[in-house]
Amino acid sequence: MNDTRKNANRRSGLPPGDIVYSILTRCAAGAVLLIAIGIVISLTGNSWPAIQKFGAHFLVDTTWNPVESEFGALSSIAGTLISTVIAMVIAVPLAVIIAFFLVELAHPILSKPIGYAIELLAAVPSIIYGMWGLFVFAPYMADHIQPALQRWSGDFPLFSGAPMGIGMLSAGIILALMVLPFITAVMRDVFRMVPSVVKEASFGMGSTTLETAQHVTVKYGFSGLIGAVFLGLGRAVGETMAVTFVIGNSHDISLSLYAAGNTIASTLANEFTEAAEPMYISALIELGLVLFVMTLIIQVLAQWWIGRTQKKAGAGL
Amino acid sequence: MKLVKMSAKITIVAIMLMVMGCGKQTPPQANQETPKAAAGDAGDESPATEQNEDAITLTGAGATFPFPIYSKWAHGYKKVTGTKLNYQSIGSGGGIAQIKAKTVAFGASDAPLESVELDEVGLIQFPMIMGGVVPVVNLEGITPGQLKLSQKVLADIFIGKIKKWNDNAIAKDNPDVKLPAADISVVHRADGSGTTWIFTNYLDKVSEDWHSKVGTGKSVEWPTGVGGKGNEGVAAYVQRIKGAVGYVEFAYALQNQMSHVKLQNRDGNFVDPTIESFQAAAANADWKNAPGFYLVLTDQPGKDSWPITGASFILMYKQQDDAKVAKEALKFFDWCYENGAQAATELHYVPMPKAVVELVHAQWTENIKSGQTALWP
């Protein structure tokens, strides 16, 4: 009985379970591609009136005037980039240090609960960060950190203007707090995957812990670390609610990090609900398209860079 | 491998749950369809009691500003009649889009639509409830209502022309107030909102500068300042930033105990924002000669009128496909006009005056029809 079934299966090629499985996986994978293409088509289609009216000018214009239906995305693009850069500058070094501490230095009694705490932080909804940022963090910034920075830096233009607590710098710091757990968690896993044989070899050569970390652990897992950074970057670029609460939502570009700004995501969150005029909606959707393209560029750059460094360093992961 | 197995199991369980959930949900949905028709017939003679399963569900969508009072009214109306209201406060823009797409029985908007736009799709609008927008400040040692701002000064502050609190233009109207030499930080709404529409409409009326530079809109290109999300965002920013001035709905100013200012109205008097001063503005409004109820209550005449008052509007189709639902909607609105005044005042809204309600009733009879039959009364 068993034998005949086996034979039958052999005759028709794969067993039916495998055929279903292969069709199912192909459909699922294909669906992702279709969805991505669908997003591009509908974004482009709906933003067509704005693309036709403003052209490339849209990308370099700071005007955002719903009354006159004149729109430009420059302040939103700049705000998105600046807040993300601030977030990454703060979060990445911290994440490397925390992950390294957890894997290499901390006793398991300590590293386990800290590890759980990090995963817990990653699960906190962004609106909570936003509320906390507005009601707890922004006042603290206004009263303590911002005046101190101004005293310390003199008349440095980055820290000029009234210390209001809200603005680009606060948004960047909140973003950093939000992406920190993501980056740390991935980096911790990357460090863990570095084979102990390699590290032991380094110690055997007489390297100190720091030297092993610099020349072996980090180098070995470099592409994994870059992957972690871009995971955080992707989240920071598109983060909406938390940023909306603390960034101050103004369509100006200012040299000062204390000034209010806006990001693409925050502008969409703020203005989509009450936008009724077709050109206004179209301009907002074009903003969405710009964000989509920005994310795509970041992804492509990340892949390209990982490929390049892998060849150069001959890293393991 | 273990992970794959586990996730496969989880997926299967999830799918089963979904299927089971759907199975359970389907019968009541199917049931709802048939009694709906029956309820309409019976509803005319005997009002349904609470927990009546045959109840109609009214759907509406739109403005966020009147959402608290609409839900309170809906709660009260359901107790009396059993009719449920499902009102989604997705914003005026969304409300207009939804009623145009005919996904809801009525739309709601804080800004009135112009007759051209109404006629294009065959809609009528009528005012449902009124409220006031109040400028608030954060100045040390200044109590609510102590600071007086004239029309021009308020506009100049929001344009960014007046930058310091001790500017002569402000001091002129406030001889007995000690004004600090602090910078003025303007706070406005970041999200598109009916509140902003009413506020900018007022500034547009009283200031030439504002009219030529900014204009009226649910969101505008602000010459200066920072934006908070929602009334609560503006309230939080104003309370945080020393020397800030912003504008919020009256209820938010009261709840957060913020320092409102006395504003100069069209007759030149400085008035406090109160339910009475909003009512004064509404009473002096000339609804009769406003075709399609296109009337904005800002800068109304009268010595006690609060200058930044606004009404929120309901949008319905003139030609109704589903007469029963439309009739029930009109009954609900009528019930709100008749019995909802106290609830409105408790939430710091201003109910529509009797005379205006009569005009609205006349509009209904004249315009809202199913085929040739009028649906009201």
Short mmCIF file of C-alpha atoms in Angstrom, two decimals, chain A residues 128-263:
data_model
loop_
_atom_site.label_atom_id
_atom_site.label_comp_id
_atom_site.label_asym_id
_atom_site.label_seq_id
_atom_site.Cartn_x
_atom_site.Cartn_y
_atom_site.Cartn_z
CA ILE A 128 3.68 56.92 23.78
CA TYR A 129 7.09 58.30 22.84
CA GLY A 130 5.29 61.29 21.34
CA MET A 131 3.23 62.06 24.43
CA TRP A 132 6.19 61.53 26.70
CA GLY A 133 8.29 63.74 24.44
CA LEU A 134 5.75 66.55 24.52
CA PHE A 135 4.78 66.50 28.17
CA VAL A 136 7.94 65.31 29.93
CA PHE A 137 10.96 65.57 27.67
CA ALA A 138 10.26 68.90 25.92
CA PRO A 139 9.85 70.84 29.18
CA TYR A 140 13.09 69.32 30.48
CA MET A 141 14.86 70.27 27.25
CA ALA A 142 13.57 73.82 27.45
CA ASP A 143 14.51 74.34 31.09
CA HIS A 144 17.83 72.52 31.33
CA ILE A 145 19.46 71.08 28.22
CA GLN A 146 18.85 73.80 25.65
CA PRO A 147 19.95 76.76 27.81
CA ALA A 148 23.02 74.77 28.89
CA LEU A 149 23.91 73.99 25.27
CA GLN A 150 23.57 77.67 24.40
CA ARG A 151 25.83 78.75 27.26
CA TRP A 152 28.39 76.13 26.38
CA SER A 153 28.46 76.72 22.63
CA GLY A 154 28.33 80.52 22.66
CA ASP A 155 26.56 81.95 19.64
CA PHE A 156 26.85 78.78 17.55
CA PRO A 157 24.04 79.07 14.96
CA LEU A 158 22.94 75.44 15.39
CA PHE A 159 21.83 76.19 18.95
CA SER A 160 20.45 79.70 18.49
CA GLY A 161 16.94 80.95 19.07
CA ALA A 162 14.47 80.67 21.91
CA PRO A 163 14.74 77.37 23.84
CA MET A 164 11.18 76.15 23.46
CA GLY A 165 11.83 72.48 24.13
CA ILE A 166 10.14 71.44 20.92
CA GLY A 167 11.80 71.52 17.52
CA MET A 168 14.21 69.64 15.29
CA LEU A 169 16.70 68.68 18.03
CA SER A 170 14.05 67.29 20.36
CA ALA A 171 12.48 65.35 17.51
CA GLY A 172 15.87 63.89 16.62
CA ILE A 173 16.54 62.82 20.20
CA ILE A 174 13.11 61.22 20.56
CA LEU A 175 13.71 59.41 17.27
CA ALA A 176 17.07 58.22 18.58
CA LEU A 177 15.38 56.77 21.66
CA MET A 178 12.85 55.01 19.46
CA VAL A 179 15.30 53.40 17.03
CA LEU A 180 17.91 52.58 19.69
CA PRO A 181 16.26 49.32 20.84
CA PHE A 182 15.88 48.08 17.24
CA ILE A 183 19.48 48.74 16.34
CA THR A 184 20.78 47.37 19.65
CA ALA A 185 18.79 44.15 19.42
CA VAL A 186 20.07 43.36 15.94
CA MET A 187 23.65 44.35 16.78
CA ARG A 188 23.57 42.13 19.84
CA ASP A 189 22.58 39.17 17.70
CA VAL A 190 25.33 40.02 15.19
CA PHE A 191 27.98 40.11 17.93
CA ARG A 192 26.71 36.81 19.29
CA MET A 193 27.12 35.18 15.91
CA VAL A 194 30.83 35.96 15.75
CA PRO A 195 32.43 32.50 16.39
CA SER A 196 34.30 32.36 19.66
CA VAL A 197 37.17 30.56 17.89
CA VAL A 198 37.98 33.74 16.02
CA LYS A 199 37.89 35.84 19.17
CA GLU A 200 39.93 33.31 21.12
CA ALA A 201 42.52 33.38 18.36
CA SER A 202 42.73 37.15 18.73
CA PHE A 203 43.13 36.90 22.50
CA GLY A 204 45.73 34.23 21.90
CA MET A 205 47.72 36.71 19.83
CA GLY A 206 47.82 38.94 22.91
CA SER A 207 45.04 41.42 21.97
CA THR A 208 43.15 43.24 24.69
CA THR A 209 39.35 43.16 24.87
CA LEU A 210 39.13 46.52 23.13
CA GLU A 211 41.51 45.48 20.38
CA THR A 212 39.58 42.25 19.81
CA ALA A 213 36.37 44.23 19.61
CA GLN A 214 37.80 46.73 17.14
CA HIS A 215 39.72 44.43 14.85
CA VAL A 216 37.83 41.15 15.09
CA THR A 217 34.27 41.35 16.37
CA VAL A 218 33.24 44.55 14.60
CA LYS A 219 35.05 43.68 11.39
CA TYR A 220 33.66 40.16 11.31
CA GLY A 221 30.10 41.31 11.74
CA PHE A 222 30.41 44.56 9.79
CA SER A 223 27.74 43.92 7.18
CA GLY A 224 25.37 42.77 9.91
CA LEU A 225 26.01 45.99 11.83
CA ILE A 226 25.35 48.09 8.73
CA GLY A 227 22.16 46.12 8.25
CA ALA A 228 21.13 47.02 11.80
CA VAL A 229 21.85 50.70 11.16
CA PHE A 230 19.72 50.74 8.04
CA LEU A 231 16.89 48.99 9.85
CA GLY A 232 16.89 51.85 12.34
CA LEU A 233 17.26 54.40 9.56
CA GLY A 234 14.24 53.01 7.75
CA ARG A 235 12.18 53.37 10.87
CA ALA A 236 13.43 56.87 11.65
CA VAL A 237 12.69 58.19 8.15
CA GLY A 238 9.07 57.11 8.24
CA GLU A 239 8.27 57.69 11.92
CA THR A 240 5.13 59.76 12.22
CA MET A 241 3.31 60.29 15.47
CA ALA A 242 6.21 60.79 17.86
CA VAL A 243 7.80 63.33 15.54
CA THR A 244 4.55 65.17 14.93
CA PHE A 245 4.20 65.81 18.65
CA VAL A 246 7.60 67.36 19.24
CA ILE A 247 8.92 68.80 15.98
CA GLY A 248 6.82 71.97 16.06
CA ASN A 249 5.34 71.51 12.58
CA SER A 250 6.41 74.60 10.71
CA HIS A 251 7.14 74.68 6.99
CA ASP A 252 10.35 76.66 7.35
CA ILE A 253 13.95 75.62 7.05
CA SER A 254 16.14 77.03 9.78
CA LEU A 255 19.81 76.67 10.52
CA SER A 256 19.01 76.37 14.22
CA LEU A 257 18.17 72.93 15.56
CA TYR A 258 16.00 74.64 18.19
CA ALA A 259 13.62 75.90 15.53
CA ALA A 260 10.45 74.08 14.57
CA GLY A 261 10.41 72.05 11.38
CA ASN A 262 8.46 69.25 9.79
CA THR A 263 9.03 65.88 8.19
#
